[in-house]
CSV table of C-alpha atoms in Angstrom, one decimal:
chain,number,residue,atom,x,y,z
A,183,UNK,CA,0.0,0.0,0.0
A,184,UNK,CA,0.8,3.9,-0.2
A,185,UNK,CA,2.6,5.4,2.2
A,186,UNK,CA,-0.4,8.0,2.3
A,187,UNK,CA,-3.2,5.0,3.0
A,188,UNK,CA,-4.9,5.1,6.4
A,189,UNK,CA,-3.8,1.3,7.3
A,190,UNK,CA,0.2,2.2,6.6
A,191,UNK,CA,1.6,2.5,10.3
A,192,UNK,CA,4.4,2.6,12.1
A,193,UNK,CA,4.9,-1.2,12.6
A,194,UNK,CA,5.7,-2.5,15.9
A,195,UNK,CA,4.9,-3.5,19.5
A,196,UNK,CA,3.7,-1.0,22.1
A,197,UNK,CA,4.2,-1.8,25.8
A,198,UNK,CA,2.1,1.0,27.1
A,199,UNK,CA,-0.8,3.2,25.6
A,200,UNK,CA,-2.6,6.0,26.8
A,201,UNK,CA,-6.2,6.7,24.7
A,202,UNK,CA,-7.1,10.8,24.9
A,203,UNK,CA,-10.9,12.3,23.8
A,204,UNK,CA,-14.3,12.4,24.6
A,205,UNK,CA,-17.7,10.0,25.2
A,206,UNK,CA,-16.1,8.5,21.5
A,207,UNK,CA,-13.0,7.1,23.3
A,208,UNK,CA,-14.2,6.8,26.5
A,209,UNK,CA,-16.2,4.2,25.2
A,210,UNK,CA,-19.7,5.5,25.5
A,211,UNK,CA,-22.1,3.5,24.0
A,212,UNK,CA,-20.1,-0.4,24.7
A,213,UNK,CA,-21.2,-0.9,28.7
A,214,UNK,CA,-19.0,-3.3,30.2
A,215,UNK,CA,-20.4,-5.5,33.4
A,216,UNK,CA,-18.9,-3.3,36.0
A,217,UNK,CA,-20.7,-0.5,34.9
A,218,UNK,CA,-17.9,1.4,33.2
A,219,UNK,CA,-18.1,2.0,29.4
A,220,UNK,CA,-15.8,-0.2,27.2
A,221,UNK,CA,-15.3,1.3,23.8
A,222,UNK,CA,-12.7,0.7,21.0
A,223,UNK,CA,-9.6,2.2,22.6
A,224,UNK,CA,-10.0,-0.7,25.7
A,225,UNK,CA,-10.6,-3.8,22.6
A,226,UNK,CA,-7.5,-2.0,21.1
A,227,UNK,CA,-5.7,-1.9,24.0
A,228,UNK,CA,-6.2,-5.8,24.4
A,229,UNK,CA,-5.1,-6.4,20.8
A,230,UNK,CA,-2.1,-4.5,21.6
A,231,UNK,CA,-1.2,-6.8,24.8
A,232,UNK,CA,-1.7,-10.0,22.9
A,233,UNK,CA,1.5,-8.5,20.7
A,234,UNK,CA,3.6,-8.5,23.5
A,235,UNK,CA,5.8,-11.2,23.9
A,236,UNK,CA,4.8,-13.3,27.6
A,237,UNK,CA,7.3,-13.5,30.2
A,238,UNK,CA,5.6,-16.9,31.2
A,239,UNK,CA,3.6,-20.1,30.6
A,240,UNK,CA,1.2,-18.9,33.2
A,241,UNK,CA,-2.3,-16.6,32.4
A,242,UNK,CA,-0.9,-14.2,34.6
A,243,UNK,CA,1.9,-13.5,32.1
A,244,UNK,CA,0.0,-13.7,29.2
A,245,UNK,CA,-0.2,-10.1,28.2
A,246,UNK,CA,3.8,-9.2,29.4
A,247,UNK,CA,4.2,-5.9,31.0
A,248,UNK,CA,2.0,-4.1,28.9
A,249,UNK,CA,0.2,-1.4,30.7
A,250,UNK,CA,-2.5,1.0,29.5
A,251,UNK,CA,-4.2,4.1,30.5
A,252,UNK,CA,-8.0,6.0,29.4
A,253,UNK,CA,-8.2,9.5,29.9
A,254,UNK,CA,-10.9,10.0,27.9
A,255,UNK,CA,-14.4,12.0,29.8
A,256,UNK,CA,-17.2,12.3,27.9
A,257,UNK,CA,-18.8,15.6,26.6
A,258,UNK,CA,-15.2,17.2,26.7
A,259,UNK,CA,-14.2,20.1,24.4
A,260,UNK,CA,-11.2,20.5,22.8
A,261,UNK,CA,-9.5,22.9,25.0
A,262,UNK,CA,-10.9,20.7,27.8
A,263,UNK,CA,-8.8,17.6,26.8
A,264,UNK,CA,-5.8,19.8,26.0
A,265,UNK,CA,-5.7,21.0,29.4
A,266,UNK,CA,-6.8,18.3,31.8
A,267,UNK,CA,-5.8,15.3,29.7
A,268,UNK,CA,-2.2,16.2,27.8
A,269,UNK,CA,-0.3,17.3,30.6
A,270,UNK,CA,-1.2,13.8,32.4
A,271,UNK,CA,0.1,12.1,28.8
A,272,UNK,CA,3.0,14.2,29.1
A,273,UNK,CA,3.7,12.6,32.6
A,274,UNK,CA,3.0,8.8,31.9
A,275,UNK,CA,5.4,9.0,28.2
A,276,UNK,CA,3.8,5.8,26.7
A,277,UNK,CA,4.6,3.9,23.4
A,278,UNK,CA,1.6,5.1,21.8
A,279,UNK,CA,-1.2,7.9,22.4
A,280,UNK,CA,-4.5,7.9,20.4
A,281,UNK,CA,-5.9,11.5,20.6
A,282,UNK,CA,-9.4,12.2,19.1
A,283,UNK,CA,-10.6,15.2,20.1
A,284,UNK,CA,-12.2,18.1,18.7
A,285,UNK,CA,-16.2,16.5,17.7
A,286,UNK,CA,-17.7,18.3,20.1
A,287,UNK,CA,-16.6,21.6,19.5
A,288,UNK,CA,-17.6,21.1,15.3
A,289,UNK,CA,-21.2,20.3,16.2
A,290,UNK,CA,-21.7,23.2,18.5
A,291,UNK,CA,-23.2,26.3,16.8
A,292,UNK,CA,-20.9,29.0,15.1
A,293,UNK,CA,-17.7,26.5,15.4
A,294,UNK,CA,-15.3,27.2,12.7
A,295,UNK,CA,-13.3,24.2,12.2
A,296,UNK,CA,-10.4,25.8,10.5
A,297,UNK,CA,-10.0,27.3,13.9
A,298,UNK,CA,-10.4,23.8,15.7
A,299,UNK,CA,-7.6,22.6,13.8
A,300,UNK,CA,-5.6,24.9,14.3
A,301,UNK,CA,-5.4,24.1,18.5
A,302,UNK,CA,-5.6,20.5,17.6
A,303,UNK,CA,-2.1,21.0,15.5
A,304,UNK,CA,-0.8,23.0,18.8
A,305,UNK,CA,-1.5,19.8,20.9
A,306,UNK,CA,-0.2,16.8,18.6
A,307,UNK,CA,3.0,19.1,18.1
A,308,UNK,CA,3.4,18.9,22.0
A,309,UNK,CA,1.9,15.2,22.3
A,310,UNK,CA,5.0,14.3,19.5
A,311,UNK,CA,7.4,15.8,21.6
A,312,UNK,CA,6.9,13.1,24.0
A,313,UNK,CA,5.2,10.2,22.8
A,314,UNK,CA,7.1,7.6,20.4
A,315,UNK,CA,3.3,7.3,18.3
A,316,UNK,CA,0.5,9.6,18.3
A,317,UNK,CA,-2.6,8.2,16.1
A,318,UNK,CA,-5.1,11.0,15.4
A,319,UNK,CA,-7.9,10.4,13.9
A,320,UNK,CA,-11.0,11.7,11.9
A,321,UNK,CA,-14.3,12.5,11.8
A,322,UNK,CA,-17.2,9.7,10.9
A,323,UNK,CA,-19.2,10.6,7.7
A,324,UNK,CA,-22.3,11.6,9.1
A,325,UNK,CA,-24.5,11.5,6.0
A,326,UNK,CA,-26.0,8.5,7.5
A,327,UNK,CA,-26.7,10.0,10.5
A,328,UNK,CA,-30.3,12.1,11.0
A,329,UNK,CA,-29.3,14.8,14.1
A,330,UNK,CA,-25.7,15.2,12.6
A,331,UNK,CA,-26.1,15.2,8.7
A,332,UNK,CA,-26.2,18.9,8.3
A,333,UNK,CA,-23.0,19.3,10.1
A,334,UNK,CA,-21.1,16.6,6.8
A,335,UNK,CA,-19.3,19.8,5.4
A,336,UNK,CA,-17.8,20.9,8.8
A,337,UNK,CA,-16.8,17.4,9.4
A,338,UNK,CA,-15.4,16.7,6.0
A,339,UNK,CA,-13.7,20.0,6.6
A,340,UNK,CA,-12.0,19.2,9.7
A,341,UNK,CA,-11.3,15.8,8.9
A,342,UNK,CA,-9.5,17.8,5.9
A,343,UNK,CA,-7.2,18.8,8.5
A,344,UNK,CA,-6.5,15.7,10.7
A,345,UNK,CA,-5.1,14.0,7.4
A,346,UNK,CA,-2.4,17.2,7.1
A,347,UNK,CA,-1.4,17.5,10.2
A,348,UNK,CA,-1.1,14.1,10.4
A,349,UNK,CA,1.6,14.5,7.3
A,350,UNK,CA,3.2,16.9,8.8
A,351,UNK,CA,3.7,15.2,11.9
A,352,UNK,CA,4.1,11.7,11.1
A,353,UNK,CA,1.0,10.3,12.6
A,354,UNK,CA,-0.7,7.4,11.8
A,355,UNK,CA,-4.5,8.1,11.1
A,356,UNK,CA,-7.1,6.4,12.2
A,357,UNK,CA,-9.8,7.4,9.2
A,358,UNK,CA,-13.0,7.2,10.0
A,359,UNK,CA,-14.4,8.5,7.5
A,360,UNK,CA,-13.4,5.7,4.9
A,361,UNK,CA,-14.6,3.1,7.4
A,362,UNK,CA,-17.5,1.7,6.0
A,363,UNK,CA,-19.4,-0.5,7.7
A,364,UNK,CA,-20.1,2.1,10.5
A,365,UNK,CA,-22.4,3.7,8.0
A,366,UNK,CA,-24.8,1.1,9.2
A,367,UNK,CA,-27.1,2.0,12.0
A,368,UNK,CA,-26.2,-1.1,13.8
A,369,UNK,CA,-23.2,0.4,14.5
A,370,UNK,CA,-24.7,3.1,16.5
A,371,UNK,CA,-26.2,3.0,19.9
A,372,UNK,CA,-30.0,4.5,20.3
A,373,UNK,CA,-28.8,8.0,21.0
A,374,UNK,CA,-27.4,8.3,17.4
A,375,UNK,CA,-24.4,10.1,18.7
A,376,UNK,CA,-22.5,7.3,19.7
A,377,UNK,CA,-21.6,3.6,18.2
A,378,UNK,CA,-22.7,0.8,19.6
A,379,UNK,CA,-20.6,-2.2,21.1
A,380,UNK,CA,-20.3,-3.8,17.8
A,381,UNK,CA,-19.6,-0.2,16.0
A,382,UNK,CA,-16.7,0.1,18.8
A,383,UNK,CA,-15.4,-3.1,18.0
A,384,UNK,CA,-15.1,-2.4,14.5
A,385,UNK,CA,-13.1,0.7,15.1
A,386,UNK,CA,-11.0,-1.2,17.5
A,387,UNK,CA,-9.8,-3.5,14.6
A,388,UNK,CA,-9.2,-0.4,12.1
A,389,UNK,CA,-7.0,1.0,14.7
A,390,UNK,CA,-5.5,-2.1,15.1
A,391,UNK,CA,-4.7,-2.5,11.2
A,392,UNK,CA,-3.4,1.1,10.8
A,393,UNK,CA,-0.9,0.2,13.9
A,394,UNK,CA,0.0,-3.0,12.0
A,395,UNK,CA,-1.3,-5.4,14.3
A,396,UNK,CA,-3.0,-8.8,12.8
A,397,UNK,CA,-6.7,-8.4,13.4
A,398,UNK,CA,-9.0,-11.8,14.0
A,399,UNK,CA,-12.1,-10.2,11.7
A,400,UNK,CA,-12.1,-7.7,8.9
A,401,UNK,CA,-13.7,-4.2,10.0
A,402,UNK,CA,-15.4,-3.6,7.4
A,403,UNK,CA,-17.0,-6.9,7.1
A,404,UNK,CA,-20.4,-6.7,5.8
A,405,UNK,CA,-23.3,-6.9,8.1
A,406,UNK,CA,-26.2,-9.6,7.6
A,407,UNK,CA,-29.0,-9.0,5.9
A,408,UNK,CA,-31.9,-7.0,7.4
A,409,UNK,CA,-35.5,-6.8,7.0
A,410,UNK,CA,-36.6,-3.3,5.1
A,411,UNK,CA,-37.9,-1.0,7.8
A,412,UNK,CA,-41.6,0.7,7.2
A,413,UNK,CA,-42.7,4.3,7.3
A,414,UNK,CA,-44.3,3.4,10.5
A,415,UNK,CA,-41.7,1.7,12.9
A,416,UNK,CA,-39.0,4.2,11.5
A,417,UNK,CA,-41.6,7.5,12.7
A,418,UNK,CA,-42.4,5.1,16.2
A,419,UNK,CA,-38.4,5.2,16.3
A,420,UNK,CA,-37.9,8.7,15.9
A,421,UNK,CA,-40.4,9.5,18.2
A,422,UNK,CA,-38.7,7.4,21.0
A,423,UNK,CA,-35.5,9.2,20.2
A,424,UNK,CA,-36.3,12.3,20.5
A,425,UNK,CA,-38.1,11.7,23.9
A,426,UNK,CA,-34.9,9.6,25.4
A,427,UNK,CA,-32.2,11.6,23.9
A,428,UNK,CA,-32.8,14.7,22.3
A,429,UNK,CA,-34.9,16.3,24.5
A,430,UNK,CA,-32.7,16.0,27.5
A,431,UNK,CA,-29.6,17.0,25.6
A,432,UNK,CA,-31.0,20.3,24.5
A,433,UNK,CA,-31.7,20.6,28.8
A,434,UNK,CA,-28.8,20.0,29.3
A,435,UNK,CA,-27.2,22.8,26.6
A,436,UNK,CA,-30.0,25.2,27.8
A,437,UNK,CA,-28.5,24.7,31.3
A,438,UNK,CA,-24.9,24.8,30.5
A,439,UNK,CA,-24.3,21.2,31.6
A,440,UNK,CA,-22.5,18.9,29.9
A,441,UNK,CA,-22.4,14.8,29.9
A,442,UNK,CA,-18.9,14.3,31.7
A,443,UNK,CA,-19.6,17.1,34.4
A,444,UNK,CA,-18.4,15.4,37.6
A,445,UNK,CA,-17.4,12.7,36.1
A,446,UNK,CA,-13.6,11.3,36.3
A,447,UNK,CA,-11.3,9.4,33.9
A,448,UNK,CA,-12.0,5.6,34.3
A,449,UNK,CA,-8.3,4.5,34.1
A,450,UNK,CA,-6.0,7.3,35.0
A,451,UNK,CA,-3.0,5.5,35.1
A,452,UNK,CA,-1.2,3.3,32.9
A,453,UNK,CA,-2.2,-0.3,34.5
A,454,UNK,CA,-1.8,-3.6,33.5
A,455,UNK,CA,-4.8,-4.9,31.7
A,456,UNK,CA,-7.1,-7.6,34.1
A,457,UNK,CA,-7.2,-10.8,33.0
């Protein structure tokens, strides 16, 4: 492949990752059994430990030293992440950082997302400084998606800019955008905003492709068929929706709260993964 396609990485093993961003990488959307959120960066990060060579025979060993950290808080702007997260990044040096940030502030009204990419190039130059490999990566195409397809341009836009900076830094890009299979809305949870387990698992094993890392299933994998939808059950749907979802989150603008107010990164420091 081209040295400019999204799956071209810098080969090799990791032995400690720290994932950076919002609800997306905190895993919002994939609930795991102890009530935390799973999400693509934690499948990653297991896909990553199974690349480690095992300093034993025993399970205990099985995933080496590798050790892995989740910053990620949902609802978190740009400059949010910048300040709370990167200087914590900073401190913990790992292998690898994934750092996708900057969706919250395109879908807020009036955002220009020249200007957005402009602080999110100030922060991967700092996050380089440091970090051995820093994966950004882009925006989904929302044309398939109802409350987010009039923002496509400003996406497209800013996912413009990912890609360069990414050139100019050396950055290995987790694209989005060409993914696919998440263009189905079984990749999605019932909020619309956020992908489901199975849409998290299928950005797990891009990421793990574009790092170079064998993947047990292709991402992009088509789905199974699916019994056309009617006029009515799509209308019940959107109805539902809008009562569940939409209607608090516009409380919650209108109030000036976000979704990770009080809330605290669920991995803070870089751990070995539990077996």
């Amino acid at each position: 492949m081209g040295d400019d396609d999204s799956r071209t990485s810098k080969s090799g093993v990791f032995g400690s990752y720290a994932a950076l961003g919002d609800s997306f990488t905190e895993g919002v959307g994939d609930p795991g059994p102890d009530g935390l959120f799973v999400g693509w960066a934690d499948r990653l990060a297991v896909l990553l430990a199974d690349q480690l060579p095992s300093s034993g025979d025993t399970p205990d060993t099985a995933h080496g030293d590798f050790r892995y950290a989740n910053l990620a808080v949902r609802g978190k702007l740009l400059d949010q992440i910048v300040a709370d997260q990167l200087p914590r990044a900073r401190e913990l040096a790992p292998d690898l950082v994934t750092f996708c940030a900057g969706g919250n502030d395109i879908i807020r009204p009036g955002s220009d997302p020249d200007d957005v990419a402009e602080r999110f190039e100030r922060a991967v130059a700092d996050l380089t400084g440091v970090v051995g490999t820093v994966m950004v990566t882009t925006g989904f195409d929302t044309r398939g998606v109802p409350v987010l397809r009039h923002l496509r341009g400003k996406v497209a836009t800013y996912t413009a800019h990912v890609r360069a900076i990414a050139d100019r830094y050396g950055c290995p890009v987790l694209d989005l955008w060409s993914l696919r299979s998440v263009q189905d809305r079984r990749a999605w949870d019932g909020d619309r905003l956020h992908l489901s387990p199975e849409g998290h698992t299928r950005v797990a094993l891009r990421a793990a492709q574009v790092l170079g890392v064998p993947v047990p299933a292709d991402p992009d994998q088509a789905w199974p068929p699916q019994a056309p939808r009617g006029t009515l059950e799509t209308r019940r749907d959107d109805l539902h929706w809008a009562r569940e979802y939409l209607v608090p989150w516009i409380g919650r603008r209108l109030r000036g709260e976000s979704s990770g107010d009080h809330v605290a990164a669920k991995r803070p420091d870089l751990l070995p993964l539990e077996r």
